[in-house]
């Protein structure tokens, strides 16, 4: 399962889900689905999210089982 | 999103299916010959009341529904709903996240039909059911289809907070 830090980094940038959704051209609901882990984004969307949150894709997403403390 | 008519569309369809069921009960005495089929209305008694009430309710519900669709189309010119479109209007596919949720719901409905349709056919073949019971069987499948779809989509829209 894919884990992520979208919510954490979004809060750090003081973005709402709508703000972030507008930046990456998806609905607010899709940001919510990603944060809840209900949906794994495409590579394109993952890259857009990383860019919007000023981080790298592998800092934003990782597979369950990898050491989360390193993130 | 919770007030989006596309999200609530299955509920409207479930109501319409239930009313068609009531309407079918009101005209459940068919007369058939080799050359023609006619329907004998039993106006009077329970059937007559159910028939008229269901027709009235259906008309009211349809009017409210059409008003809501018109309002939705005015407010969302890029996501207009076409009543007579072959594509079900409850599909939520603005982006990849919404498409994923729609696909999961559609898969559940498809899974339901793969076993329920043959089962219904087997029941109709094996048991001497009246035409009304067969109609109710078909309407039950339609009702459950919308229920499965609605519950699945609804599950993903719970706890909507930013």
mmCIF file with all atom_site columns, C-alpha atoms in Angstrom:
data_model
loop_
_atom_site.group_PDB
_atom_site.id
_atom_site.type_symbol
_atom_site.label_atom_id
_atom_site.label_alt_id
_atom_site.label_comp_id
_atom_site.label_asym_id
_atom_site.label_entity_id
_atom_site.label_seq_id
_atom_site.pdbx_PDB_ins_code
_atom_site.Cartn_x
_atom_site.Cartn_y
_atom_site.Cartn_z
_atom_site.occupancy
_atom_site.B_iso_or_equiv
_atom_site.pdbx_formal_charge
_atom_site.auth_seq_id
_atom_site.auth_comp_id
_atom_site.auth_asym_id
_atom_site.auth_atom_id
_atom_site.pdbx_PDB_model_num
ATOM 1   C CA . UNK A 1 1   ? 0.000   0.000   0.000   1.00 0.00 ? 1   UNK A CA 1
ATOM 2   C CA . UNK A 1 2   ? 1.172   3.481   -0.815  1.00 0.00 ? 2   UNK A CA 1
ATOM 3   C CA . UNK A 1 3   ? 1.671   5.856   2.127   1.00 0.00 ? 3   UNK A CA 1
ATOM 4   C CA . UNK A 1 4   ? 2.084   9.601   1.842   1.00 0.00 ? 4   UNK A CA 1
ATOM 5   C CA . UNK A 1 5   ? 2.786   12.892  3.599   1.00 0.00 ? 5   UNK A CA 1
ATOM 6   C CA . UNK A 1 6   ? 0.482   15.015  1.477   1.00 0.00 ? 6   UNK A CA 1
ATOM 7   C CA . UNK A 1 7   ? -1.634  16.170  4.422   1.00 0.00 ? 7   UNK A CA 1
ATOM 8   C CA . UNK A 1 8   ? 1.410   17.053  6.527   1.00 0.00 ? 8   UNK A CA 1
ATOM 9   C CA . UNK A 1 9   ? 3.153   19.035  3.795   1.00 0.00 ? 9   UNK A CA 1
ATOM 10  C CA . UNK A 1 10  ? -0.094  20.657  2.700   1.00 0.00 ? 10  UNK A CA 1
ATOM 11  C CA . UNK A 1 11  ? -0.590  21.936  6.252   1.00 0.00 ? 11  UNK A CA 1
ATOM 12  C CA . UNK A 1 12  ? 3.008   23.157  6.329   1.00 0.00 ? 12  UNK A CA 1
ATOM 13  C CA . UNK A 1 13  ? 2.276   25.271  3.253   1.00 0.00 ? 13  UNK A CA 1
ATOM 14  C CA . UNK A 1 14  ? -1.072  26.370  4.733   1.00 0.00 ? 14  UNK A CA 1
ATOM 15  C CA . UNK A 1 15  ? -2.948  25.046  1.728   1.00 0.00 ? 15  UNK A CA 1
ATOM 16  C CA . UNK A 1 16  ? -6.485  23.776  1.945   1.00 0.00 ? 16  UNK A CA 1
ATOM 17  C CA . UNK A 1 17  ? -7.367  20.672  -0.061  1.00 0.00 ? 17  UNK A CA 1
ATOM 18  C CA . UNK A 1 18  ? -9.062  22.990  -2.564  1.00 0.00 ? 18  UNK A CA 1
ATOM 19  C CA . UNK A 1 19  ? -5.934  25.161  -2.859  1.00 0.00 ? 19  UNK A CA 1
ATOM 20  C CA . UNK A 1 20  ? -3.745  22.161  -3.536  1.00 0.00 ? 20  UNK A CA 1
ATOM 21  C CA . UNK A 1 21  ? -6.326  20.668  -5.903  1.00 0.00 ? 21  UNK A CA 1
ATOM 22  C CA . UNK A 1 22  ? -6.342  23.874  -7.964  1.00 0.00 ? 22  UNK A CA 1
ATOM 23  C CA . UNK A 1 23  ? -2.546  23.879  -8.119  1.00 0.00 ? 23  UNK A CA 1
ATOM 24  C CA . UNK A 1 24  ? -2.393  20.356  -9.526  1.00 0.00 ? 24  UNK A CA 1
ATOM 25  C CA . UNK A 1 25  ? -5.644  20.555  -11.507 1.00 0.00 ? 25  UNK A CA 1
ATOM 26  C CA . UNK A 1 26  ? -7.737  17.975  -9.639  1.00 0.00 ? 26  UNK A CA 1
ATOM 27  C CA . UNK A 1 27  ? -10.814 18.196  -7.431  1.00 0.00 ? 27  UNK A CA 1
ATOM 28  C CA . UNK A 1 28  ? -10.653 18.675  -3.673  1.00 0.00 ? 28  UNK A CA 1
ATOM 29  C CA . UNK A 1 29  ? -12.133 15.197  -3.291  1.00 0.00 ? 29  UNK A CA 1
ATOM 30  C CA . UNK A 1 30  ? -9.188  13.619  -5.102  1.00 0.00 ? 30  UNK A CA 1
ATOM 31  C CA . UNK A 1 31  ? -6.742  15.302  -2.703  1.00 0.00 ? 31  UNK A CA 1
ATOM 32  C CA . UNK A 1 32  ? -8.858  13.933  0.173   1.00 0.00 ? 32  UNK A CA 1
ATOM 33  C CA . UNK A 1 33  ? -8.834  10.408  -1.355  1.00 0.00 ? 33  UNK A CA 1
ATOM 34  C CA . UNK A 1 34  ? -5.036  10.513  -1.688  1.00 0.00 ? 34  UNK A CA 1
ATOM 35  C CA . UNK A 1 35  ? -4.560  11.738  1.890   1.00 0.00 ? 35  UNK A CA 1
ATOM 36  C CA . UNK A 1 36  ? -6.814  8.973   3.218   1.00 0.00 ? 36  UNK A CA 1
ATOM 37  C CA . UNK A 1 37  ? -4.921  6.404   1.135   1.00 0.00 ? 37  UNK A CA 1
ATOM 38  C CA . UNK A 1 38  ? -8.030  5.416   -0.812  1.00 0.00 ? 38  UNK A CA 1
ATOM 39  C CA . UNK A 1 39  ? -6.390  6.151   -4.103  1.00 0.00 ? 39  UNK A CA 1
ATOM 40  C CA . UNK A 1 40  ? -2.837  5.966   -5.475  1.00 0.00 ? 40  UNK A CA 1
ATOM 41  C CA . UNK A 1 41  ? -2.165  8.832   -7.879  1.00 0.00 ? 41  UNK A CA 1
ATOM 42  C CA . UNK A 1 42  ? -0.642  8.426   -11.311 1.00 0.00 ? 42  UNK A CA 1
ATOM 43  C CA . UNK A 1 43  ? 3.030   9.278   -11.817 1.00 0.00 ? 43  UNK A CA 1
ATOM 44  C CA . UNK A 1 44  ? 1.989   12.528  -13.472 1.00 0.00 ? 44  UNK A CA 1
ATOM 45  C CA . UNK A 1 45  ? -0.154  13.604  -10.533 1.00 0.00 ? 45  UNK A CA 1
ATOM 46  C CA . UNK A 1 46  ? 2.489   12.486  -8.016  1.00 0.00 ? 46  UNK A CA 1
ATOM 47  C CA . UNK A 1 47  ? 5.058   14.669  -9.800  1.00 0.00 ? 47  UNK A CA 1
ATOM 48  C CA . UNK A 1 48  ? 2.644   17.613  -9.843  1.00 0.00 ? 48  UNK A CA 1
ATOM 49  C CA . UNK A 1 49  ? 1.939   17.187  -6.122  1.00 0.00 ? 49  UNK A CA 1
ATOM 50  C CA . UNK A 1 50  ? 5.633   16.993  -5.280  1.00 0.00 ? 50  UNK A CA 1
ATOM 51  C CA . UNK A 1 51  ? 6.241   20.145  -7.302  1.00 0.00 ? 51  UNK A CA 1
ATOM 52  C CA . UNK A 1 52  ? 3.361   22.005  -5.646  1.00 0.00 ? 52  UNK A CA 1
ATOM 53  C CA . UNK A 1 53  ? 4.539   20.966  -2.192  1.00 0.00 ? 53  UNK A CA 1
ATOM 54  C CA . UNK A 1 54  ? 8.189   21.702  -3.037  1.00 0.00 ? 54  UNK A CA 1
ATOM 55  C CA . UNK A 1 55  ? 9.515   18.246  -2.322  1.00 0.00 ? 55  UNK A CA 1
ATOM 56  C CA . UNK A 1 56  ? 10.581  15.086  -4.125  1.00 0.00 ? 56  UNK A CA 1
ATOM 57  C CA . UNK A 1 57  ? 8.168   12.326  -5.093  1.00 0.00 ? 57  UNK A CA 1
ATOM 58  C CA . UNK A 1 58  ? 9.947   9.750   -2.921  1.00 0.00 ? 58  UNK A CA 1
ATOM 59  C CA . UNK A 1 59  ? 9.744   12.140  0.033   1.00 0.00 ? 59  UNK A CA 1
ATOM 60  C CA . UNK A 1 60  ? 6.022   12.490  -0.537  1.00 0.00 ? 60  UNK A CA 1
ATOM 61  C CA . UNK A 1 61  ? 5.094   8.870   -1.285  1.00 0.00 ? 61  UNK A CA 1
ATOM 62  C CA . UNK A 1 62  ? 6.542   5.576   -0.115  1.00 0.00 ? 62  UNK A CA 1
ATOM 63  C CA . UNK A 1 63  ? 5.516   1.957   0.099   1.00 0.00 ? 63  UNK A CA 1
ATOM 64  C CA . UNK A 1 64  ? 4.167   0.615   3.375   1.00 0.00 ? 64  UNK A CA 1
ATOM 65  C CA . UNK A 1 65  ? 6.892   -1.269  5.181   1.00 0.00 ? 65  UNK A CA 1
ATOM 66  C CA . UNK A 1 66  ? 9.637   1.179   4.318   1.00 0.00 ? 66  UNK A CA 1
ATOM 67  C CA . UNK A 1 67  ? 11.106  3.014   7.277   1.00 0.00 ? 67  UNK A CA 1
ATOM 68  C CA . UNK A 1 68  ? 8.735   5.913   7.856   1.00 0.00 ? 68  UNK A CA 1
ATOM 69  C CA . UNK A 1 69  ? 11.083  7.533   10.382  1.00 0.00 ? 69  UNK A CA 1
ATOM 70  C CA . UNK A 1 70  ? 13.470  8.377   7.600   1.00 0.00 ? 70  UNK A CA 1
ATOM 71  C CA . UNK A 1 71  ? 10.788  10.374  5.823   1.00 0.00 ? 71  UNK A CA 1
ATOM 72  C CA . UNK B 2 1   ? -20.249 17.809  -3.198  1.00 0.00 ? 1   UNK B CA 1
ATOM 73  C CA . UNK B 2 2   ? -22.753 16.208  -0.851  1.00 0.00 ? 2   UNK B CA 1
ATOM 74  C CA . UNK B 2 3   ? -25.556 18.193  -2.506  1.00 0.00 ? 3   UNK B CA 1
ATOM 75  C CA . UNK B 2 4   ? -24.339 17.352  -5.998  1.00 0.00 ? 4   UNK B CA 1
ATOM 76  C CA . UNK B 2 5   ? -27.270 15.795  -7.871  1.00 0.00 ? 5   UNK B CA 1
ATOM 77  C CA . UNK B 2 6   ? -24.857 13.325  -9.533  1.00 0.00 ? 6   UNK B CA 1
ATOM 78  C CA . UNK B 2 7   ? -24.051 11.937  -6.085  1.00 0.00 ? 7   UNK B CA 1
ATOM 79  C CA . UNK B 2 8   ? -27.732 11.689  -5.150  1.00 0.00 ? 8   UNK B CA 1
ATOM 80  C CA . UNK B 2 9   ? -28.851 10.479  -8.588  1.00 0.00 ? 9   UNK B CA 1
ATOM 81  C CA . UNK B 2 10  ? -29.051 6.781   -7.508  1.00 0.00 ? 10  UNK B CA 1
ATOM 82  C CA . UNK B 2 11  ? -31.456 7.780   -4.697  1.00 0.00 ? 11  UNK B CA 1
ATOM 83  C CA . UNK B 2 12  ? -33.762 9.426   -7.229  1.00 0.00 ? 12  UNK B CA 1
ATOM 84  C CA . UNK B 2 13  ? -33.638 6.349   -9.426  1.00 0.00 ? 13  UNK B CA 1
ATOM 85  C CA . UNK B 2 14  ? -34.405 4.094   -6.430  1.00 0.00 ? 14  UNK B CA 1
ATOM 86  C CA . UNK B 2 15  ? -37.491 6.198   -5.705  1.00 0.00 ? 15  UNK B CA 1
ATOM 87  C CA . UNK B 2 16  ? -38.597 5.977   -9.357  1.00 0.00 ? 16  UNK B CA 1
ATOM 88  C CA . UNK B 2 17  ? -38.066 2.191   -9.356  1.00 0.00 ? 17  UNK B CA 1
ATOM 89  C CA . UNK B 2 18  ? -40.163 1.847   -6.186  1.00 0.00 ? 18  UNK B CA 1
ATOM 90  C CA . UNK B 2 19  ? -42.951 3.903   -7.759  1.00 0.00 ? 19  UNK B CA 1
ATOM 91  C CA . UNK B 2 20  ? -42.875 1.792   -10.929 1.00 0.00 ? 20  UNK B CA 1
ATOM 92  C CA . UNK B 2 21  ? -43.299 -1.221  -8.639  1.00 0.00 ? 21  UNK B CA 1
ATOM 93  C CA . UNK B 2 22  ? -46.367 0.368   -7.058  1.00 0.00 ? 22  UNK B CA 1
ATOM 94  C CA . UNK B 2 23  ? -47.706 1.276   -10.510 1.00 0.00 ? 23  UNK B CA 1
ATOM 95  C CA . UNK B 2 24  ? -47.230 -2.327  -11.702 1.00 0.00 ? 24  UNK B CA 1
ATOM 96  C CA . UNK B 2 25  ? -49.230 -3.530  -8.687  1.00 0.00 ? 25  UNK B CA 1
ATOM 97  C CA . UNK B 2 26  ? -52.100 -1.254  -9.747  1.00 0.00 ? 26  UNK B CA 1
ATOM 98  C CA . UNK B 2 27  ? -52.329 -2.790  -13.244 1.00 0.00 ? 27  UNK B CA 1
ATOM 99  C CA . UNK B 2 28  ? -51.424 -6.381  -12.527 1.00 0.00 ? 28  UNK B CA 1
ATOM 100 C CA . UNK B 2 29  ? -54.322 -8.087  -14.288 1.00 0.00 ? 29  UNK B CA 1
ATOM 101 C CA . UNK B 2 30  ? -53.248 -8.603  -17.895 1.00 0.00 ? 30  UNK B CA 1
ATOM 102 C CA . UNK B 2 31  ? -55.532 -10.162 -20.492 1.00 0.00 ? 31  UNK B CA 1
ATOM 103 C CA . UNK B 2 32  ? -53.685 -12.025 -23.247 1.00 0.00 ? 32  UNK B CA 1
ATOM 104 C CA . UNK B 2 33  ? -54.903 -13.669 -26.414 1.00 0.00 ? 33  UNK B CA 1
ATOM 105 C CA . UNK B 2 34  ? -52.972 -15.162 -29.335 1.00 0.00 ? 34  UNK B CA 1
ATOM 106 C CA . UNK B 2 35  ? -53.194 -11.957 -31.330 1.00 0.00 ? 35  UNK B CA 1
ATOM 107 C CA . UNK B 2 36  ? -53.209 -9.149  -28.807 1.00 0.00 ? 36  UNK B CA 1
ATOM 108 C CA . UNK B 2 37  ? -52.217 -8.154  -25.324 1.00 0.00 ? 37  UNK B CA 1
ATOM 109 C CA . UNK B 2 38  ? -54.215 -5.716  -23.268 1.00 0.00 ? 38  UNK B CA 1
ATOM 110 C CA . UNK B 2 39  ? -54.144 -4.448  -19.746 1.00 0.00 ? 39  UNK B CA 1
ATOM 111 C CA . UNK B 2 40  ? -57.226 -4.473  -17.562 1.00 0.00 ? 40  UNK B CA 1
ATOM 112 C CA . UNK B 2 41  ? -57.192 -1.686  -15.017 1.00 0.00 ? 41  UNK B CA 1
ATOM 113 C CA . UNK B 2 42  ? -58.742 -2.510  -11.691 1.00 0.00 ? 42  UNK B CA 1
ATOM 114 C CA . UNK B 2 43  ? -59.832 0.933   -10.635 1.00 0.00 ? 43  UNK B CA 1
ATOM 115 C CA . UNK B 2 44  ? -61.407 0.620   -7.246  1.00 0.00 ? 44  UNK B CA 1
ATOM 116 C CA . UNK B 2 45  ? -60.141 -0.969  -4.104  1.00 0.00 ? 45  UNK B CA 1
ATOM 117 C CA . UNK B 2 46  ? -56.518 -1.101  -3.114  1.00 0.00 ? 46  UNK B CA 1
ATOM 118 C CA . UNK B 2 47  ? -55.118 -1.535  -6.651  1.00 0.00 ? 47  UNK B CA 1
ATOM 119 C CA . UNK B 2 48  ? -56.903 1.568   -7.923  1.00 0.00 ? 48  UNK B CA 1
ATOM 120 C CA . UNK B 2 49  ? -55.677 3.667   -5.017  1.00 0.00 ? 49  UNK B CA 1
ATOM 121 C CA . UNK B 2 50  ? -52.092 2.447   -5.410  1.00 0.00 ? 50  UNK B CA 1
ATOM 122 C CA . UNK B 2 51  ? -52.225 3.087   -9.173  1.00 0.00 ? 51  UNK B CA 1
ATOM 123 C CA . UNK B 2 52  ? -53.443 6.680   -8.853  1.00 0.00 ? 52  UNK B CA 1
ATOM 124 C CA . UNK B 2 53  ? -51.200 7.474   -5.893  1.00 0.00 ? 53  UNK B CA 1
ATOM 125 C CA . UNK B 2 54  ? -48.124 6.107   -7.654  1.00 0.00 ? 54  UNK B CA 1
ATOM 126 C CA . UNK B 2 55  ? -48.910 8.051   -10.833 1.00 0.00 ? 55  UNK B CA 1
ATOM 127 C CA . UNK B 2 56  ? -49.372 11.258  -8.855  1.00 0.00 ? 56  UNK B CA 1
ATOM 128 C CA . UNK B 2 57  ? -46.214 10.724  -6.826  1.00 0.00 ? 57  UNK B CA 1
ATOM 129 C CA . UNK B 2 58  ? -44.236 9.824   -9.948  1.00 0.00 ? 58  UNK B CA 1
ATOM 130 C CA . UNK B 2 59  ? -45.336 13.034  -11.671 1.00 0.00 ? 59  UNK B CA 1
ATOM 131 C CA . UNK B 2 60  ? -44.437 15.154  -8.639  1.00 0.00 ? 60  UNK B CA 1
ATOM 132 C CA . UNK B 2 61  ? -41.073 13.444  -8.182  1.00 0.00 ? 61  UNK B CA 1
ATOM 133 C CA . UNK B 2 62  ? -40.253 13.722  -11.885 1.00 0.00 ? 62  UNK B CA 1
ATOM 134 C CA . UNK B 2 63  ? -41.062 17.446  -11.859 1.00 0.00 ? 63  UNK B CA 1
ATOM 135 C CA . UNK B 2 64  ? -38.851 18.084  -8.816  1.00 0.00 ? 64  UNK B CA 1
ATOM 136 C CA . UNK B 2 65  ? -36.079 15.989  -10.352 1.00 0.00 ? 65  UNK B CA 1
ATOM 137 C CA . UNK B 2 66  ? -36.199 17.877  -13.671 1.00 0.00 ? 66  UNK B CA 1
ATOM 138 C CA . UNK B 2 67  ? -36.123 21.210  -11.822 1.00 0.00 ? 67  UNK B CA 1
ATOM 139 C CA . UNK B 2 68  ? -33.038 20.062  -9.895  1.00 0.00 ? 68  UNK B CA 1
ATOM 140 C CA . UNK B 2 69  ? -31.303 18.870  -13.071 1.00 0.00 ? 69  UNK B CA 1
ATOM 141 C CA . UNK B 2 70  ? -32.027 22.210  -14.761 1.00 0.00 ? 70  UNK B CA 1
ATOM 142 C CA . UNK B 2 71  ? -30.627 24.047  -11.720 1.00 0.00 ? 71  UNK B CA 1
ATOM 143 C CA . UNK B 2 72  ? -27.530 21.831  -11.726 1.00 0.00 ? 72  UNK B CA 1
ATOM 144 C CA . UNK B 2 73  ? -26.944 22.473  -15.440 1.00 0.00 ? 73  UNK B CA 1
ATOM 145 C CA . UNK B 2 74  ? -27.205 26.240  -14.930 1.00 0.00 ? 74  UNK B CA 1
ATOM 146 C CA . UNK B 2 75  ? -24.750 26.146  -12.015 1.00 0.00 ? 75  UNK B CA 1
ATOM 147 C CA . UNK B 2 76  ? -22.364 23.683  -13.687 1.00 0.00 ? 76  UNK B CA 1
ATOM 148 C CA . UNK B 2 77  ? -22.206 24.510  -17.397 1.00 0.00 ? 77  UNK B CA 1
ATOM 149 C CA . UNK B 2 78  ? -19.114 22.305  -17.789 1.00 0.00 ? 78  UNK B CA 1
ATOM 150 C CA . UNK B 2 79  ? -20.761 19.287  -16.161 1.00 0.00 ? 79  UNK B CA 1
ATOM 151 C CA . UNK B 2 80  ? -24.222 19.320  -17.659 1.00 0.00 ? 80  UNK B CA 1
ATOM 152 C CA . UNK B 2 81  ? -26.456 16.321  -17.101 1.00 0.00 ? 81  UNK B CA 1
ATOM 153 C CA . UNK B 2 82  ? -28.239 14.909  -20.126 1.00 0.00 ? 82  UNK B CA 1
ATOM 154 C CA . UNK B 2 83  ? -31.389 13.067  -19.057 1.00 0.00 ? 83  UNK B CA 1
ATOM 155 C CA . UNK B 2 84  ? -31.554 10.923  -22.197 1.00 0.00 ? 84  UNK B CA 1
ATOM 156 C CA . UNK B 2 85  ? -27.842 10.157  -22.426 1.00 0.00 ? 85  UNK B CA 1
ATOM 157 C CA . UNK B 2 86  ? -26.802 6.494   -22.657 1.00 0.00 ? 86  UNK B CA 1
ATOM 158 C CA . UNK B 2 87  ? -23.930 7.223   -20.285 1.00 0.00 ? 87  UNK B CA 1
ATOM 159 C CA . UNK B 2 88  ? -25.173 7.111   -16.662 1.00 0.00 ? 88  UNK B CA 1
ATOM 160 C CA . UNK B 2 89  ? -25.089 10.633  -15.196 1.00 0.00 ? 89  UNK B CA 1
ATOM 161 C CA . UNK B 2 90  ? -23.994 9.358   -11.776 1.00 0.00 ? 90  UNK B CA 1
ATOM 162 C CA . UNK B 2 91  ? -20.467 8.720   -13.081 1.00 0.00 ? 91  UNK B CA 1
ATOM 163 C CA . UNK B 2 92  ? -18.118 11.154  -11.341 1.00 0.00 ? 92  UNK B CA 1
ATOM 164 C CA . UNK B 2 93  ? -15.101 11.394  -13.599 1.00 0.00 ? 93  UNK B CA 1
ATOM 165 C CA . UNK B 2 94  ? -13.687 14.911  -13.468 1.00 0.00 ? 94  UNK B CA 1
ATOM 166 C CA . UNK B 2 95  ? -10.190 13.620  -12.721 1.00 0.00 ? 95  UNK B CA 1
ATOM 167 C CA . UNK B 2 96  ? -8.278  10.428  -11.981 1.00 0.00 ? 96  UNK B CA 1
ATOM 168 C CA . UNK B 2 97  ? -9.300  10.283  -8.301  1.00 0.00 ? 97  UNK B CA 1
ATOM 169 C CA . UNK B 2 98  ? -12.994 10.573  -9.066  1.00 0.00 ? 98  UNK B CA 1
ATOM 170 C CA . UNK B 2 99  ? -12.638 8.113   -11.941 1.00 0.00 ? 99  UNK B CA 1
ATOM 171 C CA . UNK B 2 100 ? -11.096 5.599   -9.550  1.00 0.00 ? 100 UNK B CA 1
ATOM 172 C CA . UNK B 2 101 ? -13.992 5.901   -7.099  1.00 0.00 ? 101 UNK B CA 1
ATOM 173 C CA . UNK B 2 102 ? -16.523 5.554   -9.929  1.00 0.00 ? 102 UNK B CA 1
ATOM 174 C CA . UNK B 2 103 ? -14.704 2.483   -11.267 1.00 0.00 ? 103 UNK B CA 1
ATOM 175 C CA . UNK B 2 104 ? -14.785 0.760   -7.869  1.00 0.00 ? 104 UNK B CA 1
ATOM 176 C CA . UNK B 2 105 ? -18.541 1.381   -7.592  1.00 0.00 ? 105 UNK B CA 1
ATOM 177 C CA . UNK B 2 106 ? -19.186 0.186   -11.148 1.00 0.00 ? 106 UNK B CA 1
ATOM 178 C CA . UNK B 2 107 ? -17.157 -2.978  -10.508 1.00 0.00 ? 107 UNK B CA 1
ATOM 179 C CA . UNK B 2 108 ? -19.335 -3.782  -7.494  1.00 0.00 ? 108 UNK B CA 1
ATOM 180 C CA . UNK B 2 109 ? -22.514 -3.290  -9.526  1.00 0.00 ? 109 UNK B CA 1
ATOM 181 C CA . UNK B 2 110 ? -21.135 -5.455  -12.351 1.00 0.00 ? 110 UNK B CA 1
ATOM 182 C CA . UNK B 2 111 ? -20.209 -8.180  -9.868  1.00 0.00 ? 111 UNK B CA 1
ATOM 183 C CA . UNK B 2 112 ? -23.747 -8.050  -8.507  1.00 0.00 ? 112 UNK B CA 1
ATOM 184 C CA . UNK B 2 113 ? -25.254 -8.486  -11.977 1.00 0.00 ? 113 UNK B CA 1
ATOM 185 C CA . UNK B 2 114 ? -22.975 -11.376 -12.972 1.00 0.00 ? 114 UNK B CA 1
ATOM 186 C CA . UNK B 2 115 ? -24.637 -13.615 -10.387 1.00 0.00 ? 115 UNK B CA 1
ATOM 187 C CA . UNK B 2 116 ? -28.042 -12.001 -9.837  1.00 0.00 ? 116 UNK B CA 1
ATOM 188 C CA . UNK B 2 117 ? -29.225 -12.025 -13.483 1.00 0.00 ? 117 UNK B CA 1
ATOM 189 C CA . UNK B 2 118 ? -28.603 -15.777 -14.033 1.00 0.00 ? 118 UNK B CA 1
ATOM 190 C CA . UNK B 2 119 ? -30.151 -16.425 -10.615 1.00 0.00 ? 119 UNK B CA 1
ATOM 191 C CA . UNK B 2 120 ? -33.272 -14.476 -11.531 1.00 0.00 ? 120 UNK B CA 1
ATOM 192 C CA . UNK B 2 121 ? -33.486 -16.319 -14.873 1.00 0.00 ? 121 UNK B CA 1
ATOM 193 C CA . UNK B 2 122 ? -33.197 -19.667 -13.058 1.00 0.00 ? 122 UNK B CA 1
ATOM 194 C CA . UNK B 2 123 ? -35.916 -18.718 -10.559 1.00 0.00 ? 123 UNK B CA 1
ATOM 195 C CA . UNK B 2 124 ? -38.255 -17.652 -13.389 1.00 0.00 ? 124 UNK B CA 1
ATOM 196 C CA . UNK B 2 125 ? -37.601 -20.916 -15.270 1.00 0.00 ? 125 UNK B CA 1
ATOM 197 C CA . UNK B 2 126 ? -38.013 -23.174 -12.236 1.00 0.00 ? 126 UNK B CA 1
ATOM 198 C CA . UNK B 2 127 ? -40.991 -21.572 -10.524 1.00 0.00 ? 127 UNK B CA 1
ATOM 199 C CA . UNK B 2 128 ? -44.414 -20.700 -11.981 1.00 0.00 ? 128 UNK B CA 1
ATOM 200 C CA . UNK B 2 129 ? -44.258 -17.000 -11.150 1.00 0.00 ? 129 UNK B CA 1
ATOM 201 C CA . UNK B 2 130 ? -46.874 -14.466 -12.147 1.00 0.00 ? 130 UNK B CA 1
ATOM 202 C CA . UNK B 2 131 ? -45.894 -11.658 -14.489 1.00 0.00 ? 131 UNK B CA 1
ATOM 203 C CA . UNK B 2 132 ? -46.061 -9.209  -11.573 1.00 0.00 ? 132 UNK B CA 1
ATOM 204 C CA . UNK B 2 133 ? -43.528 -11.237 -9.593  1.00 0.00 ? 133 UNK B CA 1
ATOM 205 C CA . UNK B 2 134 ? -41.156 -11.305 -12.579 1.00 0.00 ? 134 UNK B CA 1
ATOM 206 C CA . UNK B 2 135 ? -41.488 -7.531  -12.928 1.00 0.00 ? 135 UNK B CA 1
ATOM 207 C CA . UNK B 2 136 ? -40.766 -7.178  -9.204  1.00 0.00 ? 136 UNK B CA 1
ATOM 208 C CA . UNK B 2 137 ? -37.684 -9.357  -9.624  1.00 0.00 ? 137 UNK B CA 1
ATOM 209 C CA . UNK B 2 138 ? -36.333 -7.088  -12.371 1.00 0.00 ? 138 UNK B CA 1
ATOM 210 C CA . UNK B 2 139 ? -37.186 -3.942  -10.395 1.00 0.00 ? 139 UNK B CA 1
ATOM 211 C CA . UNK B 2 140 ? -35.484 -5.397  -7.304  1.00 0.00 ? 140 UNK B CA 1
ATOM 212 C CA . UNK B 2 141 ? -32.271 -5.864  -9.305  1.00 0.00 ? 141 UNK B CA 1
ATOM 213 C CA . UNK B 2 142 ? -32.467 -2.262  -10.548 1.00 0.00 ? 142 UNK B CA 1
ATOM 214 C CA . UNK B 2 143 ? -33.110 -1.010  -7.007  1.00 0.00 ? 143 UNK B CA 1
ATOM 215 C CA . UNK B 2 144 ? -30.204 -2.994  -5.532  1.00 0.00 ? 144 UNK B CA 1
ATOM 216 C CA . UNK B 2 145 ? -27.916 -1.840  -8.362  1.00 0.00 ? 145 UNK B CA 1
ATOM 217 C CA . UNK B 2 146 ? -28.493 1.819   -7.455  1.00 0.00 ? 146 UNK B CA 1
ATOM 218 C CA . UNK B 2 147 ? -28.211 1.022   -3.749  1.00 0.00 ? 147 UNK B CA 1
ATOM 219 C CA . UNK B 2 148 ? -24.798 -0.659  -4.212  1.00 0.00 ? 148 UNK B CA 1
ATOM 220 C CA . UNK B 2 149 ? -23.564 2.214   -6.351  1.00 0.00 ? 149 UNK B CA 1
ATOM 221 C CA . UNK B 2 150 ? -24.813 4.885   -3.940  1.00 0.00 ? 150 UNK B CA 1
ATOM 222 C CA . UNK B 2 151 ? -23.411 3.238   -0.793  1.00 0.00 ? 151 UNK B CA 1
ATOM 223 C CA . UNK B 2 152 ? -19.998 2.752   -2.414  1.00 0.00 ? 152 UNK B CA 1
ATOM 224 C CA . UNK B 2 153 ? -19.719 6.342   -3.649  1.00 0.00 ? 153 UNK B CA 1
ATOM 225 C CA . UNK B 2 154 ? -21.136 7.721   -0.412  1.00 0.00 ? 154 UNK B CA 1
ATOM 226 C CA . UNK B 2 155 ? -18.530 5.827   1.617   1.00 0.00 ? 155 UNK B CA 1
ATOM 227 C CA . UNK B 2 156 ? -15.761 7.839   -0.014  1.00 0.00 ? 156 UNK B CA 1
ATOM 228 C CA . UNK B 2 157 ? -17.401 11.180  0.660   1.00 0.00 ? 157 UNK B CA 1
ATOM 229 C CA . UNK B 2 158 ? -17.851 10.735  4.386   1.00 0.00 ? 158 UNK B CA 1
ATOM 230 C CA . UNK B 2 159 ? -15.993 13.002  6.777   1.00 0.00 ? 159 UNK B CA 1
ATOM 231 C CA . UNK B 2 160 ? -15.442 15.730  4.228   1.00 0.00 ? 160 UNK B CA 1
ATOM 232 C CA . UNK B 2 161 ? -13.187 18.198  5.978   1.00 0.00 ? 161 UNK B CA 1
ATOM 233 C CA . UNK B 2 162 ? -10.375 20.344  4.700   1.00 0.00 ? 162 UNK B CA 1
#
